[in-house]
PDB file of C-alpha atoms and ligand atoms in Angstrom:
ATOM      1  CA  UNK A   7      77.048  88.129  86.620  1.00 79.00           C
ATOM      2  CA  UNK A   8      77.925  86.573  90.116  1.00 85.00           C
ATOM      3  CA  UNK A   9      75.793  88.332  92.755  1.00 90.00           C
ATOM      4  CA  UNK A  10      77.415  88.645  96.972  1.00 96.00           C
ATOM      5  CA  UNK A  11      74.817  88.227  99.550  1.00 94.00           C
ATOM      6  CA  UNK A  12      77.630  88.948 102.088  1.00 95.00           C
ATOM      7  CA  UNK A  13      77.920  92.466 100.735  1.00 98.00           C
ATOM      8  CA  UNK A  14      74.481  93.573 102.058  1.00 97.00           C
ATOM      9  CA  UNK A  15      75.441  96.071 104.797  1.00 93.00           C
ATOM     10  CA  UNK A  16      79.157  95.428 104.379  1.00 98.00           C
ATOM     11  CA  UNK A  17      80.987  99.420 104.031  1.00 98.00           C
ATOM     12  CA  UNK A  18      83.545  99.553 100.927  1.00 99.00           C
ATOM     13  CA  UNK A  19      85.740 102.559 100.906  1.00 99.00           C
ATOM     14  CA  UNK A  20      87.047 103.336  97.375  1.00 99.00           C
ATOM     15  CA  UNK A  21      90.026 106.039  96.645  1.00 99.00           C
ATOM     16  CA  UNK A  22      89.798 107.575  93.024  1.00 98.00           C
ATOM     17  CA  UNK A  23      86.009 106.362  93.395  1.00 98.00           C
ATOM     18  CA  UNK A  24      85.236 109.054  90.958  1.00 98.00           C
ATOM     19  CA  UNK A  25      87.578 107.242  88.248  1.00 98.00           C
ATOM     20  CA  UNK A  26      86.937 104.600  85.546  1.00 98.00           C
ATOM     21  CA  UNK A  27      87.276 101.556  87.645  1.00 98.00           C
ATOM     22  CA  UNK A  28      86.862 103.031  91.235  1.00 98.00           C
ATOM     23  CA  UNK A  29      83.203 104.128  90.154  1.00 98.00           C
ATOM     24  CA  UNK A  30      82.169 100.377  88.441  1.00 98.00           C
ATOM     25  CA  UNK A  31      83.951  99.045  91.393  1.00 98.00           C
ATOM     26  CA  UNK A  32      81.344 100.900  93.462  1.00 98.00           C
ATOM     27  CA  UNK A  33      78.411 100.477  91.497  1.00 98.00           C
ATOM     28  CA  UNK A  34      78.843  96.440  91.433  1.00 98.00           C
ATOM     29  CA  UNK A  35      79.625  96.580  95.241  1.00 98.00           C
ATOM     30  CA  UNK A  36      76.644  98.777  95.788  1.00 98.00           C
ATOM     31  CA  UNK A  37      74.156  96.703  93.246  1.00 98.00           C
ATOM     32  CA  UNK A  38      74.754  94.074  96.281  1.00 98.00           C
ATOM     33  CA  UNK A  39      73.869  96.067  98.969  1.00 98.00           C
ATOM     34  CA  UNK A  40      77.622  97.606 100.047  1.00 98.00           C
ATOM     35  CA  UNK A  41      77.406 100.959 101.377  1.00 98.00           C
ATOM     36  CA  UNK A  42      79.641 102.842  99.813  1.00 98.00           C
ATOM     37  CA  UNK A  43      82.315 105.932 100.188  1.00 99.00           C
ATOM     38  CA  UNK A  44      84.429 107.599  98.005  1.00 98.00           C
ATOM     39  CA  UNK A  45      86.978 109.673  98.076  1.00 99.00           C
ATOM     40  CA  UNK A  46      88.624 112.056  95.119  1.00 99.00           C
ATOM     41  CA  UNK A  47      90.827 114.653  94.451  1.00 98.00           C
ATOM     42  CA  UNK A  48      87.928 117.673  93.769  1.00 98.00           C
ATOM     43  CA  UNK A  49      84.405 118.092  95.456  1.00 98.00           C
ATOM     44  CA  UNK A  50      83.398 118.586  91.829  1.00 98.00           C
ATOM     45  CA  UNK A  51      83.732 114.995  90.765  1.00 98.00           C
ATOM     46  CA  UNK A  52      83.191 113.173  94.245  1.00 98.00           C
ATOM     47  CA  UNK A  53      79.672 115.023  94.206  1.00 98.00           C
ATOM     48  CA  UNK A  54      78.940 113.981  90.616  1.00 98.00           C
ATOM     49  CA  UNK A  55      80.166 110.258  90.851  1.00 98.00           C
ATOM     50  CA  UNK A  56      77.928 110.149  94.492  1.00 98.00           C
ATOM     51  CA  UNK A  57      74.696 110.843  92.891  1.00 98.00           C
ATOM     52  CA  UNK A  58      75.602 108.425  89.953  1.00 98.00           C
ATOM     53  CA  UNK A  59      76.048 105.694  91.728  1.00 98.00           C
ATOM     54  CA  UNK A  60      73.065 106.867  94.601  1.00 98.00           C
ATOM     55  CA  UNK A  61      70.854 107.208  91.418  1.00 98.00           C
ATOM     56  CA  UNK A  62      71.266 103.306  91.092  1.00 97.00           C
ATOM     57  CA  UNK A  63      69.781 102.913  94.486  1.00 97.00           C
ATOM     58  CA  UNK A  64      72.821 102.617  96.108  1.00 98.00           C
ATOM     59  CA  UNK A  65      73.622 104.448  99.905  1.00 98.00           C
ATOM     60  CA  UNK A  66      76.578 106.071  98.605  1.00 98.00           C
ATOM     61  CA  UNK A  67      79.135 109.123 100.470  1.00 98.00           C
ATOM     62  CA  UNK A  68      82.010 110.593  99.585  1.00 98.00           C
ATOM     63  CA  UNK A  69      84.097 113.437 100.680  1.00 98.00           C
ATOM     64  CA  UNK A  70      87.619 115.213  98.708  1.00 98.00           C
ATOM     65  CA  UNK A  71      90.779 113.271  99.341  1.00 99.00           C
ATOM     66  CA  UNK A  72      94.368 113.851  98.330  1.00 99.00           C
ATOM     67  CA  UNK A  73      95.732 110.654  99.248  1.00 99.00           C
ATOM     68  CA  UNK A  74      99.268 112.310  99.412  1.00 98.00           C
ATOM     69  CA  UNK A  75      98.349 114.059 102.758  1.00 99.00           C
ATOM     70  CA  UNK A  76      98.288 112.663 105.873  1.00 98.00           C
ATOM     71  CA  UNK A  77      95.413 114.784 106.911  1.00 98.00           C
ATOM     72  CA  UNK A  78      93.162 114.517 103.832  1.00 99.00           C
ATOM     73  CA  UNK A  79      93.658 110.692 103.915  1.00 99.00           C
ATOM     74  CA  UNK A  80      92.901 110.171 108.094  1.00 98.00           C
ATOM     75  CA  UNK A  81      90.307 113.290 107.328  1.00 98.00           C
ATOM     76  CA  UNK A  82      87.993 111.025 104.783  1.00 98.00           C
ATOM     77  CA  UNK A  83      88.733 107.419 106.977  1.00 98.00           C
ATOM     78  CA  UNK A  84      87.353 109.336 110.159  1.00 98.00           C
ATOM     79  CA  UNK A  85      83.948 110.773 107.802  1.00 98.00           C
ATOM     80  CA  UNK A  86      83.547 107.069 106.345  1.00 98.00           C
ATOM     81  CA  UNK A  87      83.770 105.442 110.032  1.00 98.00           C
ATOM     82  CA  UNK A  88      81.726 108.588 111.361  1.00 98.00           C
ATOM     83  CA  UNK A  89      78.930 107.575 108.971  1.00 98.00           C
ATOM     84  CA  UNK A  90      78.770 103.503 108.521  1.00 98.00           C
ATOM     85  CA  UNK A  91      80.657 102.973 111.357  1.00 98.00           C
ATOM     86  CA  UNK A  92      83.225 100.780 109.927  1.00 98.00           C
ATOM     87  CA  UNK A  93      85.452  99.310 106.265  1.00 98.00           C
ATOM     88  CA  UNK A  94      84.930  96.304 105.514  1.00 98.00           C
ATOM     89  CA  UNK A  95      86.489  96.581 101.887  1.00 99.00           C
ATOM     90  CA  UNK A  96      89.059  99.294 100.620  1.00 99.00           C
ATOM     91  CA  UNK A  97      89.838 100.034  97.075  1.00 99.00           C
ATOM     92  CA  UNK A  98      92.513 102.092  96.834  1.00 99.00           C
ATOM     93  CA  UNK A  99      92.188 103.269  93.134  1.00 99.00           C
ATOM     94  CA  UNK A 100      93.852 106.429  92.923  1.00 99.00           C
ATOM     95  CA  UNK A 101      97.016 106.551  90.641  1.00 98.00           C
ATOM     96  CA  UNK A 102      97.958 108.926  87.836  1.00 98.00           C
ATOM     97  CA  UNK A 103      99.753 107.646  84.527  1.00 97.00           C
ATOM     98  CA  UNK A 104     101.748 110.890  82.892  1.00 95.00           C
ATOM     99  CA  UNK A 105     103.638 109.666  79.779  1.00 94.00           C
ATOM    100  CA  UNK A 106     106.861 111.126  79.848  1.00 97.00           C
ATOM    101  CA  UNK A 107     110.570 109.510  78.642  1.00 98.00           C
ATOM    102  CA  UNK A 108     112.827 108.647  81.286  1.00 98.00           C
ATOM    103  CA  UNK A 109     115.836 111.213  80.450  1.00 98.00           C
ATOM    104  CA  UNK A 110     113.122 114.363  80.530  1.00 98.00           C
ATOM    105  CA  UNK A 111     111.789 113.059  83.363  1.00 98.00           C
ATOM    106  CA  UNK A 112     112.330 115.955  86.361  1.00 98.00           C
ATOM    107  CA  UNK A 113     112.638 114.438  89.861  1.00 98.00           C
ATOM    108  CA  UNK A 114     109.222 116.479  90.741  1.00 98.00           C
ATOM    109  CA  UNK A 115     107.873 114.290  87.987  1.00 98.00           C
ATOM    110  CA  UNK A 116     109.127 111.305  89.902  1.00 98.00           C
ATOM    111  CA  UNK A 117     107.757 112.035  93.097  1.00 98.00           C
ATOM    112  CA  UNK A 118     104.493 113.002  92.136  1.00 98.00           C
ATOM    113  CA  UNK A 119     103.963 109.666  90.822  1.00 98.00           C
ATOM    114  CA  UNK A 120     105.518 107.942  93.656  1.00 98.00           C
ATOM    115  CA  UNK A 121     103.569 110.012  95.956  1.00 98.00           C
ATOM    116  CA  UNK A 122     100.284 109.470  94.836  1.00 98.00           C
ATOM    117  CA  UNK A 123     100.362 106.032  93.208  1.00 98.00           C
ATOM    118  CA  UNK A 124     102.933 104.176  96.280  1.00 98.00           C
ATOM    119  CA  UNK A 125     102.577 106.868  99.154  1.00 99.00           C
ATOM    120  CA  UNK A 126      98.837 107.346  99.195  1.00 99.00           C
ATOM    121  CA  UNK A 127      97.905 103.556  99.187  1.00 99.00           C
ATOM    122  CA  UNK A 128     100.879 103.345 102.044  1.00 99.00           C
ATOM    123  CA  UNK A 129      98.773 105.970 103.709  1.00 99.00           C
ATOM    124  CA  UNK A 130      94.932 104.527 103.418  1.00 99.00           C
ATOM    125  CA  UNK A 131      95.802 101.244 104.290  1.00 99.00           C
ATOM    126  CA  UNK A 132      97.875 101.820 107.101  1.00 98.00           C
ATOM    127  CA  UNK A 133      94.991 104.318 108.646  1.00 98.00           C
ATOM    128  CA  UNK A 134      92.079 101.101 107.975  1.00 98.00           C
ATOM    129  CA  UNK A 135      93.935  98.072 108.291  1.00 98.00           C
ATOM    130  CA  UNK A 136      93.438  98.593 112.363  1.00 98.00           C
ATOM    131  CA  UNK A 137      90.705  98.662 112.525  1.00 98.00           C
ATOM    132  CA  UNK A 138      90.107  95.595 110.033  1.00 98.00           C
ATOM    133  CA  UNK A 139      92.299  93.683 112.031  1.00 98.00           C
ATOM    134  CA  UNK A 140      90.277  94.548 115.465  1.00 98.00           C
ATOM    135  CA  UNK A 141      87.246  93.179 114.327  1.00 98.00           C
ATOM    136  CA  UNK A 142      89.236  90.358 112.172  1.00 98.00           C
ATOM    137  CA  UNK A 143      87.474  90.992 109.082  1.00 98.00           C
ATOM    138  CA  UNK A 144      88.701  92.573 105.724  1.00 98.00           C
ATOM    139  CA  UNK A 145      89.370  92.851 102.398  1.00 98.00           C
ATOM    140  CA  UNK A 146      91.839  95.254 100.332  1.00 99.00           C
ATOM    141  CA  UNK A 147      92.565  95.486  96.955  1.00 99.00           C
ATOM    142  CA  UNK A 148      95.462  97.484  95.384  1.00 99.00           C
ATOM    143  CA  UNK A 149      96.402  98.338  91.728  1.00 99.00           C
ATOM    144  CA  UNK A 150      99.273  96.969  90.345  1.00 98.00           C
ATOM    145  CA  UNK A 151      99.390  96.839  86.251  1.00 98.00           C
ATOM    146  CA  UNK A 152     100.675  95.045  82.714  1.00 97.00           C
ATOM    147  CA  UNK A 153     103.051  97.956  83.071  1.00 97.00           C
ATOM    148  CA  UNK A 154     104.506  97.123  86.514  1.00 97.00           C
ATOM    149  CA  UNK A 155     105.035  93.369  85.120  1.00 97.00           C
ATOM    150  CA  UNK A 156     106.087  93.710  81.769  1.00 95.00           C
ATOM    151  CA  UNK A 157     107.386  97.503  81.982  1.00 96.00           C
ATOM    152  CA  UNK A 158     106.277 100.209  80.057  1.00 95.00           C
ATOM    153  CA  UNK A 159     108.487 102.732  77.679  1.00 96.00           C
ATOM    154  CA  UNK A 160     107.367 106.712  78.605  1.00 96.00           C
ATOM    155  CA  UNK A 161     106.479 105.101  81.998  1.00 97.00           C
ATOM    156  CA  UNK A 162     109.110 104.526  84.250  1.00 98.00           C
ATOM    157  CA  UNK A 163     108.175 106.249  87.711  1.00 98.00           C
ATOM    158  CA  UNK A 164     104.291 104.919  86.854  1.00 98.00           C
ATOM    159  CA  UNK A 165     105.637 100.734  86.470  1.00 98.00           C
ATOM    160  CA  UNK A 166     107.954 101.197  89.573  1.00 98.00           C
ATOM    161  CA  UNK A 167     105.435 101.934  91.584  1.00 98.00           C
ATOM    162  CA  UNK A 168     102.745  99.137  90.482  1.00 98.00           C
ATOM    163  CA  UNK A 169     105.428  96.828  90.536  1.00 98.00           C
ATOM    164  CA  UNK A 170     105.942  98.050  94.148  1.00 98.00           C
ATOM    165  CA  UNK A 171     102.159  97.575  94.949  1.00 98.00           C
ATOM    166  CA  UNK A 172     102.776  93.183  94.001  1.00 98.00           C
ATOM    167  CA  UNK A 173     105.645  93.827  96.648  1.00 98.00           C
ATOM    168  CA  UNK A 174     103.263  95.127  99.226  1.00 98.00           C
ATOM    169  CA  UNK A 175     100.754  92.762  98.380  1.00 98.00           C
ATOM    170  CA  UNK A 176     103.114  89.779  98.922  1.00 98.00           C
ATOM    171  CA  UNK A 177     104.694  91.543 102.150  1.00 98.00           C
ATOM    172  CA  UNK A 178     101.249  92.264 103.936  1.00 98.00           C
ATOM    173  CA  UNK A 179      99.806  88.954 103.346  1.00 98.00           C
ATOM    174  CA  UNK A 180     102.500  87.913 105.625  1.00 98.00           C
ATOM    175  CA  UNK A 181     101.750  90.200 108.471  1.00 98.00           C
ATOM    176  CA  UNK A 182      97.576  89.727 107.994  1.00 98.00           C
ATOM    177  CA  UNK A 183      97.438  86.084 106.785  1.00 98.00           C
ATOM    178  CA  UNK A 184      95.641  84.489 109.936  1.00 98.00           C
ATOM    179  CA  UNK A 185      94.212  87.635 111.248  1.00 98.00           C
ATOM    180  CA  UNK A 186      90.399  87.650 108.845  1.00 98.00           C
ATOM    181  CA  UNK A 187      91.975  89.982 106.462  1.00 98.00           C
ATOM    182  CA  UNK A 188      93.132  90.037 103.284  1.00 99.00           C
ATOM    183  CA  UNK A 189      94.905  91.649 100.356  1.00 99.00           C
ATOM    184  CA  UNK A 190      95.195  91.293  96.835  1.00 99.00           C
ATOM    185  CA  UNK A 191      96.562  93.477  93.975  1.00 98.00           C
ATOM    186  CA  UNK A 192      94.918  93.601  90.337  1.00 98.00           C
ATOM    187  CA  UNK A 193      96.768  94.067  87.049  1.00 98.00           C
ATOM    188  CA  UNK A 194      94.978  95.882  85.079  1.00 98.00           C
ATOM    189  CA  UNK A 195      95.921  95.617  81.363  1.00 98.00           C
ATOM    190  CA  UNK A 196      94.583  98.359  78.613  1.00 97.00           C
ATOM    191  CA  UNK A 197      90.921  99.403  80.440  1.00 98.00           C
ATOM    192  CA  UNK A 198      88.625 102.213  78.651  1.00 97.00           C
ATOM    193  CA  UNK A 199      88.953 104.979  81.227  1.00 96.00           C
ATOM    194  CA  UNK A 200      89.369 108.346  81.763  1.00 93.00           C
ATOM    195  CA  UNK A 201      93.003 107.465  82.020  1.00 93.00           C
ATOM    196  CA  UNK A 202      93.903 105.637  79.152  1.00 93.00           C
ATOM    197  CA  UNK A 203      91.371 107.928  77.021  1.00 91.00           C
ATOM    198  CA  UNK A 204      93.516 110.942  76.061  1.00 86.00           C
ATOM    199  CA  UNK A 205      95.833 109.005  73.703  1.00 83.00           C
ATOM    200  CA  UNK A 206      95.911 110.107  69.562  1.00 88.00           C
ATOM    201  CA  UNK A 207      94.074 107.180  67.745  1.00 91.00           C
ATOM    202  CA  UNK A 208      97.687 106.316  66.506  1.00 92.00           C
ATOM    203  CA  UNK A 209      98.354 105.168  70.169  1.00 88.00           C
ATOM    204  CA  UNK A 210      94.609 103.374  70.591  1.00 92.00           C
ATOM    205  CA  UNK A 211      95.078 101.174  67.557  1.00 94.00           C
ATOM    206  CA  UNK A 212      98.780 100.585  68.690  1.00 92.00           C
ATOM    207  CA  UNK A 213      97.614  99.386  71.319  1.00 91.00           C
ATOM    208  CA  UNK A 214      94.209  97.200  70.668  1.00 96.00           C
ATOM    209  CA  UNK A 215      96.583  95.244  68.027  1.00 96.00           C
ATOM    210  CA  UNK A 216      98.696  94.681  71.096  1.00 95.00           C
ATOM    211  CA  UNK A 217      95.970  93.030  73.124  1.00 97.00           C
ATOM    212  CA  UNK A 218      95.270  89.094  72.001  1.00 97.00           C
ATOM    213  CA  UNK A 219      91.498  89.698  72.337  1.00 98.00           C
ATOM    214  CA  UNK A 220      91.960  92.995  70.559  1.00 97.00           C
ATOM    215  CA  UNK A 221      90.206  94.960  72.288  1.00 98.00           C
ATOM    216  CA  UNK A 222      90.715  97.355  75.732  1.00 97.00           C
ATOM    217  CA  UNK A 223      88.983  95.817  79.017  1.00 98.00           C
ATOM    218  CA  UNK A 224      85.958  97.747  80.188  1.00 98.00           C
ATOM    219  CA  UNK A 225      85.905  98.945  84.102  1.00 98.00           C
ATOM    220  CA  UNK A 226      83.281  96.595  84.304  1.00 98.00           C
ATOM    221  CA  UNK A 227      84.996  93.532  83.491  1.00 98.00           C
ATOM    222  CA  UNK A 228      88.002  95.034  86.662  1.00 98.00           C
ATOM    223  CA  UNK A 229      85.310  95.714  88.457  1.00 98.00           C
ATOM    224  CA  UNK A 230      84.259  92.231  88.606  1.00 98.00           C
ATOM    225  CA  UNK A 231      87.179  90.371  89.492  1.00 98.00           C
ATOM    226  CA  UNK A 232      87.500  92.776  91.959  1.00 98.00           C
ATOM    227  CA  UNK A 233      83.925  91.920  93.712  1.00 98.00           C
ATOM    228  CA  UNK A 234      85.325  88.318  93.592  1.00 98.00           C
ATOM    229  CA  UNK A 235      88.226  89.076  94.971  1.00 98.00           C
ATOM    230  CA  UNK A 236      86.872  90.899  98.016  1.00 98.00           C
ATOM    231  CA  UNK A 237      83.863  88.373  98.689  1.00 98.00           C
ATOM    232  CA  UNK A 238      84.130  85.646 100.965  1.00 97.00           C
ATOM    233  CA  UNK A 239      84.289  83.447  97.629  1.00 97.00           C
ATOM    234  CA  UNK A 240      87.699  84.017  97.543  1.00 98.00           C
ATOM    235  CA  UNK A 241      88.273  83.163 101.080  1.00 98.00           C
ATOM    236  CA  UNK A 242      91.197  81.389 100.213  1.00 98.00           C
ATOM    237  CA  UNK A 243      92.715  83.981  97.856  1.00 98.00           C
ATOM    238  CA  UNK A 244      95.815  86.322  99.229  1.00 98.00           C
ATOM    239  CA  UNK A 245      98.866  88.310  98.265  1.00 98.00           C
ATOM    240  CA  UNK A 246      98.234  87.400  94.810  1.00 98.00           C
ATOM    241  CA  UNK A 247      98.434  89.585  91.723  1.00 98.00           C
ATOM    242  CA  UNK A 248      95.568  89.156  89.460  1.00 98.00           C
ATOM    243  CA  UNK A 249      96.348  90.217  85.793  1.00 97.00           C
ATOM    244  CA  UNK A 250      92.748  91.199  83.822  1.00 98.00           C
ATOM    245  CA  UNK A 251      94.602  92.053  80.521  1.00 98.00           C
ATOM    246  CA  UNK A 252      92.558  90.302  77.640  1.00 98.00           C
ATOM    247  CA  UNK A 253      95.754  88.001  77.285  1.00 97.00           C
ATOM    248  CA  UNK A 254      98.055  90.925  77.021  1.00 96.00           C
ATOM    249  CA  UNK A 255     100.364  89.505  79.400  1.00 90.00           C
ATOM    250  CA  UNK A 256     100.251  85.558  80.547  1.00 86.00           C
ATOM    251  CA  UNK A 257     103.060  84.944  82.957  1.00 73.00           C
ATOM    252  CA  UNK A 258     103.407  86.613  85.936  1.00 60.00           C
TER     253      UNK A 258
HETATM  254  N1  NAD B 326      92.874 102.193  83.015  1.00 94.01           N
HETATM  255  C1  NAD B 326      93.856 101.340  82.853  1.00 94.01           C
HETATM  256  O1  NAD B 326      94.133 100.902  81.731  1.00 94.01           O
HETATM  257  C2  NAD B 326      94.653 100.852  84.027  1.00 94.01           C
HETATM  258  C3  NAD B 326      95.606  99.840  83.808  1.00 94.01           C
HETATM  259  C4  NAD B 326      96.346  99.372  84.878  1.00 94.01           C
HETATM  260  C5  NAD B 326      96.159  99.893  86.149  1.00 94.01           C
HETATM  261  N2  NAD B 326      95.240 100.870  86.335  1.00 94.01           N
HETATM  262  C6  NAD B 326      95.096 101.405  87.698  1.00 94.01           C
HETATM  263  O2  NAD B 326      93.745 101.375  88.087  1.00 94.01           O
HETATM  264  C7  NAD B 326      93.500 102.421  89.040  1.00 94.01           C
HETATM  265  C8  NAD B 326      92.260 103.193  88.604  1.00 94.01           C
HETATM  266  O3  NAD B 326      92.569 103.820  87.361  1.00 94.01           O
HETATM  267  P1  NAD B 326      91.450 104.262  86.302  1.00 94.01           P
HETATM  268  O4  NAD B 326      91.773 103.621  85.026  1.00 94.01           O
HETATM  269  O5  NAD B 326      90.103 104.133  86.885  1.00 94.01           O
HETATM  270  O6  NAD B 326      91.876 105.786  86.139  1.00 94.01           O
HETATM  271  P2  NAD B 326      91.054 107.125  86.360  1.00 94.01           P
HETATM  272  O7  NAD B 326      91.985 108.206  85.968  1.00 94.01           O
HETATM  273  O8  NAD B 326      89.736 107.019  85.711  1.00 94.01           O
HETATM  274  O9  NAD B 326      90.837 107.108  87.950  1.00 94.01           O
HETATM  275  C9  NAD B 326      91.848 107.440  88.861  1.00 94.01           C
HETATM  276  C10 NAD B 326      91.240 108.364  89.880  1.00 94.01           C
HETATM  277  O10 NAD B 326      92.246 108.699  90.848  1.00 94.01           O
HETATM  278  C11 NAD B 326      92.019 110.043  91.221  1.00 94.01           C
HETATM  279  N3  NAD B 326      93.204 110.658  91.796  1.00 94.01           N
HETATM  280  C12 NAD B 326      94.345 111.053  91.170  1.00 94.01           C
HETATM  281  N4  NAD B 326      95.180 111.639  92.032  1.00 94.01           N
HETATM  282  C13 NAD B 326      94.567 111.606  93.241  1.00 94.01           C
HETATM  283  C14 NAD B 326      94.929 112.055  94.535  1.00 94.01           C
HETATM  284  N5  NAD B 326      96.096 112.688  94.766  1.00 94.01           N
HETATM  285  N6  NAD B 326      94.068 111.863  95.559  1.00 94.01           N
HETATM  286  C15 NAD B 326      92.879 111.241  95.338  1.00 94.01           C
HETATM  287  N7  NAD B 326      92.474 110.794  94.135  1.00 94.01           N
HETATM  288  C16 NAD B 326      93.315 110.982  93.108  1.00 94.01           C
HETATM  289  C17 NAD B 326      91.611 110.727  89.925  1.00 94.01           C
HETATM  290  O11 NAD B 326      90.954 111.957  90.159  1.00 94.01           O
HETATM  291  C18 NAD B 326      90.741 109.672  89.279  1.00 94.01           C
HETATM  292  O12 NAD B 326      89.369 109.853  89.557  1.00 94.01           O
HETATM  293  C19 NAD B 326      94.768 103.278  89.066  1.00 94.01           C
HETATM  294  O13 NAD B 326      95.535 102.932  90.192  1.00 94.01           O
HETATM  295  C20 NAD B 326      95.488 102.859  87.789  1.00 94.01           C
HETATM  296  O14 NAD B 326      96.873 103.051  87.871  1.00 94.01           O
HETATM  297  C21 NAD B 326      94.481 101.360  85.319  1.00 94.01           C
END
């Protein structure tokens, strides 16, 4: 496992850090001395994923955050900066996945989606990009997915908007190429997580016979291309789309 000197004392602010990958994200930034803080939707699970990844040793902080409001969102930047100071890295994790065919789809359905998974990482980024750019040093990583490349059937409003986040990705490298920061997305493929869980065992072994390797992705193995991606290893690295998909989908 590759190990980040430059992460020691570096601050990493992770949305949906309570989830699958945001929490292994955390835990292999903290492992290499990143302070760390989290935001997700209930107190409940931002206190329980704190002290999990604090019981590794880790300085570790969190606070409840509904990425689609304004006010949550600027509410949880202002308590990370208030306590570290500044972000070095942000994760913005959150996203739901709701299976649901196209023609029942309501247009509340729609926009709950597009608010959380396109309108919340509009909203964190815009509020720490600033102050990244100020002090000309940064590194963000967004989720896109196998479904926002290849599409996915029951998933319409959830591939539109990680096919939106390579967009972004592409778009913002142009405004923050020569300014210290950067920003990457990640394509996820079929990852063990509380979010691809749920599924009837009919759907799992659908799926792992899908996957060339057969198998889903830990968070682990996201959360590691993800550390690359925000060290200074990838220096050279932006507005690329990474796919981590056990070789479920090879061209992008
Ligand atoms: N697991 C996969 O197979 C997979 C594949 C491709 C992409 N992704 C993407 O990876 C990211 C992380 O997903 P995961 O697999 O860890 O899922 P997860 O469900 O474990 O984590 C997502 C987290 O986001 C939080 N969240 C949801 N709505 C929120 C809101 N309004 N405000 C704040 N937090 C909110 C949830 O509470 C949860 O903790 C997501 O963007 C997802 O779309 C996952």
């Amino acid at each position: 496992m590759a190990n980040y000197e430059e992460f020691k004392d570096k601050v990493a602010l992770i949305t949906g850090g309570a989830g699958g990958i945001g929490k292994a994200t955390a835990k292999k930034m903290g492992l290499n001395g990143c302070k760390l803080f989290i935001g997700d939707i209930t107190k409940e699970c931002v206190d329980g994923a704190v002290a999990e990844i604090a019981a590794e040793g880790i300085d570790a902080d969190g606070s409840v955050l509904d990425v689609t409001s304004e006010e949550s969102v600027q509410a949880m930047v202002d308590a990370c900066m208030k306590k570290y100071g500044k972000i070095d890295y942000l994760v913005a994790a959150a996203g739901i996945y709701r299976d649901k065919m196209f023609t029942d789809m309501t247009f509340e359905d729609w926009k709950q989606t597009i608010d959380i998974n396109l309108n919340g990482v509009f909203l964190v980024t815009r509020m720490v990009l600033p102050q990244m750019i100020r002090r000309k040093y940064g590194s963000i990583i967004v989720f896109g997915s196998q479904a926002g490349i290849r599409g996915s059937a029951l998933h319409t409003n959830y591939s539109a908007t990680k096919a939106a986040m390579q967009g972004l990705t592409r778009s913002l490298m142009y405004e923050v190429a020569t300014s210290g920061v950067r920003i990457n997305c990640v394509a996820p493929g079929v990852i063990r997580t509380p979010m691809t869980m749920s599924g009837s065992a009919e759907k799992m072994e659908k799926w792992t016979n899908s996957i060339p390797m057969r198998r889903f992705g830990e968070p682990v193995e996201v959360a590691n291309v993800i550390a690359f991606l925000l060290s200074d290893d990838a220096s050279y690295v932006i507005g690329q789309t990474v796919p981590i998909n056990g070789g479920s989908v090879v061209n992008t």
